[in-house]
PDB file of C-alpha atoms and ligand atoms in Angstrom:
ATOM      1  CA  MET A   1     -36.564 -40.321  11.504  1.00  0.00           C
ATOM      2  CA  GLU A   2     -38.941 -37.445  11.455  1.00  0.00           C
ATOM      3  CA  VAL A   3     -38.553 -33.893  13.236  1.00  0.00           C
ATOM      4  CA  ARG A   4     -41.119 -31.577  13.834  1.00  0.00           C
ATOM      5  CA  TRP A   5     -40.895 -28.081  15.380  1.00  0.00           C
ATOM      6  CA  LEU A   6     -43.266 -27.316  18.213  1.00  0.00           C
ATOM      7  CA  GLY A   7     -42.044 -23.505  18.590  1.00  0.00           C
ATOM      8  CA  HIS A   8     -38.836 -21.882  20.394  1.00  0.00           C
ATOM      9  CA  ALA A   9     -36.405 -24.629  21.384  1.00  0.00           C
ATOM     10  CA  CYS A  10     -39.060 -27.552  21.361  1.00  0.00           C
ATOM     11  CA  PHE A  11     -38.661 -30.380  18.680  1.00  0.00           C
ATOM     12  CA  LEU A  12     -40.284 -33.882  18.554  1.00  0.00           C
ATOM     13  CA  CYS A  13     -37.887 -36.123  17.388  1.00  0.00           C
ATOM     14  CA  GLU A  14     -38.713 -39.819  16.276  1.00  0.00           C
ATOM     15  CA  GLY A  15     -36.553 -42.503  15.495  1.00  0.00           C
ATOM     16  CA  ASN A  16     -35.149 -46.135  16.589  1.00  0.00           C
ATOM     17  CA  GLY A  17     -39.091 -46.436  17.717  1.00  0.00           C
ATOM     18  CA  VAL A  18     -38.466 -43.620  20.267  1.00  0.00           C
ATOM     19  CA  ARG A  19     -40.155 -40.284  20.684  1.00  0.00           C
ATOM     20  CA  LEU A  20     -37.879 -37.747  22.333  1.00  0.00           C
ATOM     21  CA  LEU A  21     -39.050 -33.991  22.831  1.00  0.00           C
ATOM     22  CA  THR A  22     -36.693 -31.136  23.593  1.00  0.00           C
ATOM     23  CA  ASP A  23     -37.025 -28.237  25.979  1.00  0.00           C
ATOM     24  CA  PRO A  24     -40.958 -27.869  26.648  1.00  0.00           C
ATOM     25  CA  PHE A  25     -41.925 -24.413  27.259  1.00  0.00           C
ATOM     26  CA  GLY A  26     -44.823 -22.817  29.299  1.00  0.00           C
ATOM     27  CA  LYS A  27     -47.697 -20.606  28.207  1.00  0.00           C
ATOM     28  CA  GLU A  28     -46.128 -17.525  28.583  1.00  0.00           C
ATOM     29  CA  VAL A  29     -43.857 -18.237  25.300  1.00  0.00           C
ATOM     30  CA  GLY A  30     -46.748 -17.728  23.130  1.00  0.00           C
ATOM     31  CA  TYR A  31     -47.065 -20.913  20.987  1.00  0.00           C
ATOM     32  CA  PRO A  32     -49.477 -23.416  21.713  1.00  0.00           C
ATOM     33  CA  LEU A  33     -48.396 -25.566  24.436  1.00  0.00           C
ATOM     34  CA  PRO A  34     -46.809 -28.855  23.457  1.00  0.00           C
ATOM     35  CA  ARG A  35     -49.015 -31.981  24.196  1.00  0.00           C
ATOM     36  CA  GLU A  36     -46.960 -34.589  22.764  1.00  0.00           C
ATOM     37  CA  VAL A  37     -46.859 -38.085  24.389  1.00  0.00           C
ATOM     38  CA  VAL A  38     -43.421 -39.158  24.518  1.00  0.00           C
ATOM     39  CA  ASP A  39     -40.798 -41.348  25.921  1.00  0.00           C
ATOM     40  CA  VAL A  40     -37.896 -39.113  26.544  1.00  0.00           C
ATOM     41  CA  VAL A  41     -37.572 -35.238  27.251  1.00  0.00           C
ATOM     42  CA  THR A  42     -34.397 -33.283  27.366  1.00  0.00           C
ATOM     43  CA  VAL A  43     -34.101 -29.828  29.378  1.00  0.00           C
ATOM     44  CA  SER A  44     -31.386 -27.769  28.484  1.00  0.00           C
ATOM     45  CA  HIS A  45     -31.497 -25.501  31.662  1.00  0.00           C
ATOM     46  CA  ASP A  46     -34.318 -24.553  34.311  1.00  0.00           C
ATOM     47  CA  HIS A  47     -35.889 -21.528  32.835  1.00  0.00           C
ATOM     48  CA  TYR A  48     -39.666 -21.658  32.003  1.00  0.00           C
ATOM     49  CA  ASP A  49     -38.992 -21.414  28.406  1.00  0.00           C
ATOM     50  CA  HIS A  50     -37.384 -24.894  28.181  1.00  0.00           C
ATOM     51  CA  ASN A  51     -38.313 -26.895  31.239  1.00  0.00           C
ATOM     52  CA  ALA A  52     -42.027 -26.957  31.207  1.00  0.00           C
ATOM     53  CA  VAL A  53     -42.106 -30.591  31.603  1.00  0.00           C
ATOM     54  CA  GLN A  54     -45.451 -30.482  33.509  1.00  0.00           C
ATOM     55  CA  VAL A  55     -47.087 -29.569  30.461  1.00  0.00           C
ATOM     56  CA  LEU A  56     -46.660 -33.000  28.731  1.00  0.00           C
ATOM     57  CA  PRO A  57     -49.012 -35.685  29.426  1.00  0.00           C
ATOM     58  CA  GLY A  58     -48.033 -39.220  31.061  1.00  0.00           C
ATOM     59  CA  ARG A  59     -44.588 -39.645  32.694  1.00  0.00           C
ATOM     60  CA  PRO A  60     -41.910 -39.482  29.918  1.00  0.00           C
ATOM     61  CA  ARG A  61     -38.302 -40.150  31.253  1.00  0.00           C
ATOM     62  CA  VAL A  62     -36.623 -36.366  31.878  1.00  0.00           C
ATOM     63  CA  ILE A  63     -33.040 -35.702  31.295  1.00  0.00           C
ATOM     64  CA  ARG A  64     -31.739 -32.616  32.868  1.00  0.00           C
ATOM     65  CA  GLU A  65     -27.993 -33.373  33.685  1.00  0.00           C
ATOM     66  CA  PRO A  66     -24.744 -33.739  31.597  1.00  0.00           C
ATOM     67  CA  GLY A  67     -23.359 -37.061  31.289  1.00  0.00           C
ATOM     68  CA  VAL A  68     -24.268 -40.159  29.537  1.00  0.00           C
ATOM     69  CA  HIS A  69     -27.916 -41.291  29.977  1.00  0.00           C
ATOM     70  CA  GLU A  70     -29.032 -44.783  28.394  1.00  0.00           C
ATOM     71  CA  VAL A  71     -32.885 -44.371  28.155  1.00  0.00           C
ATOM     72  CA  GLU A  72     -35.283 -46.455  25.674  1.00  0.00           C
ATOM     73  CA  GLY A  73     -32.078 -47.805  23.834  1.00  0.00           C
ATOM     74  CA  LEU A  74     -30.856 -44.334  23.224  1.00  0.00           C
ATOM     75  CA  ARG A  75     -27.372 -43.139  24.194  1.00  0.00           C
ATOM     76  CA  ILE A  76     -28.057 -39.614  25.001  1.00  0.00           C
ATOM     77  CA  GLU A  77     -24.983 -37.454  25.957  1.00  0.00           C
ATOM     78  CA  GLY A  78     -25.153 -34.004  27.845  1.00  0.00           C
ATOM     79  CA  PHE A  79     -21.961 -31.446  27.675  1.00  0.00           C
ATOM     80  CA  SER A  80     -22.228 -28.664  30.238  1.00  0.00           C
ATOM     81  CA  VAL A  81     -22.003 -25.069  28.650  1.00  0.00           C
ATOM     82  CA  TYR A  82     -22.952 -21.636  29.613  1.00  0.00           C
ATOM     83  CA  HIS A  83     -26.161 -19.578  28.813  1.00  0.00           C
ATOM     84  CA  ASP A  84     -23.873 -16.385  28.528  1.00  0.00           C
ATOM     85  CA  GLU A  85     -20.606 -15.549  27.209  1.00  0.00           C
ATOM     86  CA  VAL A  86     -19.339 -14.827  30.867  1.00  0.00           C
ATOM     87  CA  ARG A  87     -19.008 -18.623  32.035  1.00  0.00           C
ATOM     88  CA  GLY A  88     -22.437 -18.557  33.413  1.00  0.00           C
ATOM     89  CA  ALA A  89     -22.327 -15.404  35.735  1.00  0.00           C
ATOM     90  CA  LYS A  90     -25.292 -13.767  34.149  1.00  0.00           C
ATOM     91  CA  ARG A  91     -27.594 -16.822  32.997  1.00  0.00           C
ATOM     92  CA  GLY A  92     -25.930 -19.672  34.483  1.00  0.00           C
ATOM     93  CA  ARG A  93     -25.405 -23.229  32.565  1.00  0.00           C
ATOM     94  CA  ASN A  94     -26.984 -24.769  29.895  1.00  0.00           C
ATOM     95  CA  ILE A  95     -26.769 -28.606  28.700  1.00  0.00           C
ATOM     96  CA  ILE A  96     -25.873 -29.540  25.021  1.00  0.00           C
ATOM     97  CA  TYR A  97     -27.536 -32.942  24.269  1.00  0.00           C
ATOM     98  CA  ALA A  98     -26.309 -35.241  21.309  1.00  0.00           C
ATOM     99  CA  TRP A  99     -27.788 -38.511  20.446  1.00  0.00           C
ATOM    100  CA  GLU A 100     -28.327 -40.884  17.249  1.00  0.00           C
ATOM    101  CA  MET A 101     -31.436 -41.937  15.795  1.00  0.00           C
ATOM    102  CA  ASP A 102     -31.849 -44.060  12.742  1.00  0.00           C
ATOM    103  CA  GLY A 103     -28.091 -43.450  12.073  1.00  0.00           C
ATOM    104  CA  ILE A 104     -28.439 -39.781  12.149  1.00  0.00           C
ATOM    105  CA  ARG A 105     -26.614 -37.914  14.956  1.00  0.00           C
ATOM    106  CA  PHE A 106     -28.558 -35.008  16.218  1.00  0.00           C
ATOM    107  CA  CYS A 107     -27.286 -32.057  18.551  1.00  0.00           C
ATOM    108  CA  HIS A 108     -29.400 -29.691  20.244  1.00  0.00           C
ATOM    109  CA  LEU A 109     -27.705 -26.748  21.573  1.00  0.00           C
ATOM    110  CA  GLY A 110     -30.271 -25.547  24.259  1.00  0.00           C
ATOM    111  CA  ASP A 111     -29.707 -21.709  25.015  1.00  0.00           C
ATOM    112  CA  LEU A 112     -25.933 -21.754  24.049  1.00  0.00           C
ATOM    113  CA  GLY A 113     -24.550 -18.337  24.961  1.00  0.00           C
ATOM    114  CA  HIS A 114     -21.036 -18.550  23.622  1.00  0.00           C
ATOM    115  CA  LEU A 115     -18.738 -20.077  20.691  1.00  0.00           C
ATOM    116  CA  LEU A 116     -17.794 -23.532  21.572  1.00  0.00           C
ATOM    117  CA  GLU A 117     -14.082 -24.500  23.249  1.00  0.00           C
ATOM    118  CA  PRO A 118     -12.393 -26.672  21.044  1.00  0.00           C
ATOM    119  CA  ALA A 119     -12.620 -29.699  23.810  1.00  0.00           C
ATOM    120  CA  THR A 120     -16.283 -29.298  23.397  1.00  0.00           C
ATOM    121  CA  VAL A 121     -16.333 -29.587  19.788  1.00  0.00           C
ATOM    122  CA  GLU A 122     -14.088 -32.589  19.978  1.00  0.00           C
ATOM    123  CA  ALA A 123     -16.300 -34.270  23.006  1.00  0.00           C
ATOM    124  CA  ILE A 124     -19.420 -33.619  20.866  1.00  0.00           C
ATOM    125  CA  GLY A 125     -17.900 -35.276  17.729  1.00  0.00           C
ATOM    126  CA  LYS A 126     -19.476 -35.838  14.371  1.00  0.00           C
ATOM    127  CA  ILE A 127     -22.966 -34.200  13.957  1.00  0.00           C
ATOM    128  CA  ASP A 128     -25.478 -34.692  11.098  1.00  0.00           C
ATOM    129  CA  LEU A 129     -28.224 -32.552  12.201  1.00  0.00           C
ATOM    130  CA  LEU A 130     -27.883 -29.434  14.472  1.00  0.00           C
ATOM    131  CA  MET A 131     -30.842 -27.497  16.399  1.00  0.00           C
ATOM    132  CA  ILE A 132     -29.160 -24.003  17.027  1.00  0.00           C
ATOM    133  CA  PRO A 133     -30.464 -21.130  18.692  1.00  0.00           C
ATOM    134  CA  VAL A 134     -30.084 -17.950  16.356  1.00  0.00           C
ATOM    135  CA  GLY A 135     -32.308 -15.290  17.804  1.00  0.00           C
ATOM    136  CA  GLY A 136     -29.852 -13.479  20.113  1.00  0.00           C
ATOM    137  CA  VAL A 137     -30.348 -11.481  23.018  1.00  0.00           C
ATOM    138  CA  TYR A 138     -30.470 -14.471  25.411  1.00  0.00           C
ATOM    139  CA  THR A 139     -28.107 -16.876  23.368  1.00  0.00           C
ATOM    140  CA  ILE A 140     -25.679 -16.383  20.584  1.00  0.00           C
ATOM    141  CA  ASP A 141     -26.923 -14.219  17.905  1.00  0.00           C
ATOM    142  CA  ALA A 142     -27.059 -14.886  14.095  1.00  0.00           C
ATOM    143  CA  ARG A 143     -23.416 -14.279  13.428  1.00  0.00           C
ATOM    144  CA  GLY A 144     -22.280 -16.461  16.525  1.00  0.00           C
ATOM    145  CA  ALA A 145     -24.627 -19.174  15.371  1.00  0.00           C
ATOM    146  CA  PHE A 146     -23.190 -19.193  11.858  1.00  0.00           C
ATOM    147  CA  ARG A 147     -19.700 -19.647  13.639  1.00  0.00           C
ATOM    148  CA  VAL A 148     -20.882 -22.281  15.571  1.00  0.00           C
ATOM    149  CA  VAL A 149     -22.411 -24.272  12.732  1.00  0.00           C
ATOM    150  CA  GLU A 150     -18.985 -24.060  11.147  1.00  0.00           C
ATOM    151  CA  GLN A 151     -17.645 -25.432  14.352  1.00  0.00           C
ATOM    152  CA  LEU A 152     -19.811 -28.492  14.362  1.00  0.00           C
ATOM    153  CA  ASN A 153     -19.923 -28.879  10.786  1.00  0.00           C
ATOM    154  CA  PRO A 154     -23.528 -30.655  10.341  1.00  0.00           C
ATOM    155  CA  ARG A 155     -25.300 -31.485   7.277  1.00  0.00           C
ATOM    156  CA  LEU A 156     -28.715 -30.277   8.337  1.00  0.00           C
ATOM    157  CA  VAL A 157     -29.176 -27.139  10.339  1.00  0.00           C
ATOM    158  CA  LEU A 158     -32.341 -26.308  12.195  1.00  0.00           C
ATOM    159  CA  PRO A 159     -32.752 -22.863  13.398  1.00  0.00           C
ATOM    160  CA  MET A 160     -34.873 -22.406  16.771  1.00  0.00           C
ATOM    161  CA  HIS A 161     -35.268 -19.694  19.384  1.00  0.00           C
ATOM    162  CA  TYR A 162     -35.898 -16.763  17.035  1.00  0.00           C
ATOM    163  CA  LYS A 163     -38.819 -14.312  16.430  1.00  0.00           C
ATOM    164  CA  THR A 164     -41.999 -15.537  14.987  1.00  0.00           C
ATOM    165  CA  PRO A 165     -45.710 -14.034  15.114  1.00  0.00           C
ATOM    166  CA  PRO A 166     -46.668 -16.229  18.136  1.00  0.00           C
ATOM    167  CA  LEU A 167     -43.362 -15.676  20.110  1.00  0.00           C
ATOM    168  CA  LYS A 168     -43.972 -13.162  22.932  1.00  0.00           C
ATOM    169  CA  LEU A 169     -39.976 -12.591  23.576  1.00  0.00           C
ATOM    170  CA  ASP A 170     -38.253 -10.205  21.609  1.00  0.00           C
ATOM    171  CA  LEU A 171     -35.478 -11.987  19.508  1.00  0.00           C
ATOM    172  CA  ALA A 172     -34.187 -11.297  16.091  1.00  0.00           C
ATOM    173  CA  PRO A 173     -35.690 -12.835  13.249  1.00  0.00           C
ATOM    174  CA  VAL A 174     -34.498 -16.071  11.402  1.00  0.00           C
ATOM    175  CA  GLU A 175     -33.534 -14.069   8.345  1.00  0.00           C
ATOM    176  CA  ASP A 176     -30.521 -12.461  10.114  1.00  0.00           C
ATOM    177  CA  PHE A 177     -29.055 -16.151  10.335  1.00  0.00           C
ATOM    178  CA  THR A 178     -30.381 -17.457   6.735  1.00  0.00           C
ATOM    179  CA  ARG A 179     -28.446 -14.755   5.002  1.00  0.00           C
ATOM    180  CA  TYR A 180     -25.330 -16.455   5.791  1.00  0.00           C
ATOM    181  CA  PHE A 181     -26.348 -19.778   3.832  1.00  0.00           C
ATOM    182  CA  ASP A 182     -26.937 -20.508   0.338  1.00  0.00           C
ATOM    183  CA  ARG A 183     -29.138 -23.637   0.562  1.00  0.00           C
ATOM    184  CA  VAL A 184     -32.223 -22.889   2.647  1.00  0.00           C
ATOM    185  CA  ARG A 185     -35.478 -24.757   2.488  1.00  0.00           C
ATOM    186  CA  ARG A 186     -38.825 -24.762   4.197  1.00  0.00           C
ATOM    187  CA  GLU A 187     -40.412 -27.962   5.374  1.00  0.00           C
ATOM    188  CA  LYS A 188     -43.658 -28.850   7.400  1.00  0.00           C
ATOM    189  CA  VAL A 189     -41.759 -31.867   8.851  1.00  0.00           C
ATOM    190  CA  LEU A 190     -38.470 -33.015   8.176  1.00  0.00           C
ATOM    191  CA  ARG A 191     -37.811 -36.678   7.188  1.00  0.00           C
ATOM    192  CA  VAL A 192     -34.615 -38.113   6.322  1.00  0.00           C
ATOM    193  CA  GLY A 193     -34.311 -42.027   5.508  1.00  0.00           C
ATOM    194  CA  PRO A 194     -31.171 -44.001   5.582  1.00  0.00           C
ATOM    195  CA  GLY A 195     -28.455 -42.305   3.257  1.00  0.00           C
ATOM    196  CA  GLY A 196     -30.811 -39.376   2.910  1.00  0.00           C
ATOM    197  CA  LEU A 197     -28.321 -36.691   4.264  1.00  0.00           C
ATOM    198  CA  PRO A 198     -27.633 -33.883   1.379  1.00  0.00           C
ATOM    199  CA  GLU A 199     -24.185 -33.646   0.273  1.00  0.00           C
ATOM    200  CA  GLU A 200     -24.124 -30.043   0.881  1.00  0.00           C
ATOM    201  CA  ARG A 201     -25.246 -28.147   4.078  1.00  0.00           C
ATOM    202  CA  GLU A 202     -28.798 -27.236   4.267  1.00  0.00           C
ATOM    203  CA  VAL A 203     -30.742 -24.997   6.557  1.00  0.00           C
ATOM    204  CA  ILE A 204     -34.210 -26.404   7.098  1.00  0.00           C
ATOM    205  CA  LEU A 205     -36.746 -23.784   8.390  1.00  0.00           C
ATOM    206  CA  LEU A 206     -39.467 -26.121   9.872  1.00  0.00           C
ATOM    207  CA  ASP A 207     -43.207 -24.705  10.246  1.00  0.00           C
ATOM    208  CA  HIS A 208     -44.427 -23.884  13.752  1.00  0.00           C
ATOM    209  CA  PRO A 209     -47.685 -24.291  15.225  1.00  0.00           C
ATOM    210  CA  ALA A 210     -49.365 -20.762  15.529  1.00  0.00           C
TER     211      ALA A 210
HETATM  212 ZN1   ZN B   1     -34.515 -19.599  26.123  1.00  0.00          ZN
END
């Protein structure tokens, strides 16, 4: 399988012969718009920096509800959580998605705004690769993200939703998060083959388009 970061909460994940894209953003965000031809799109919640499905070419299947979705041979599970720490009163709901590609179990947290309930951790189950917001302000901050990593216990951690030069939103930089970890490396593209997961947890900082 292969993962590229297109900026913000948008990743292109390829595996099982399927191209899945998470949380496409609109032009106000600052990165070049995602223009990938894909099979499936997941939308964590209806904010412009996550739901800009209209910028994508073609007619991909769009998933924007919690529950189990069988699409293109993938089983994608959506778990309903909140975009804030007050059960949605400030910013509404958010959906966490989990699916498996090439034997690797992925999880994308969207704009998670709180630590996970034990029941949610149990429902999500075993995770190999976690895409997690770390920039705070609208989501969990670096420290909260570190605690959510501990809750879900993945081998690979891909931070997202943090300040970079192209981003027009004022979020915290990724260094606030990576300082909690010993093993951090940069990659253009993440490729993991069968049995290719690291023994110990690694944080992967993917390059973004500028
Ligand atoms: Zn957002």
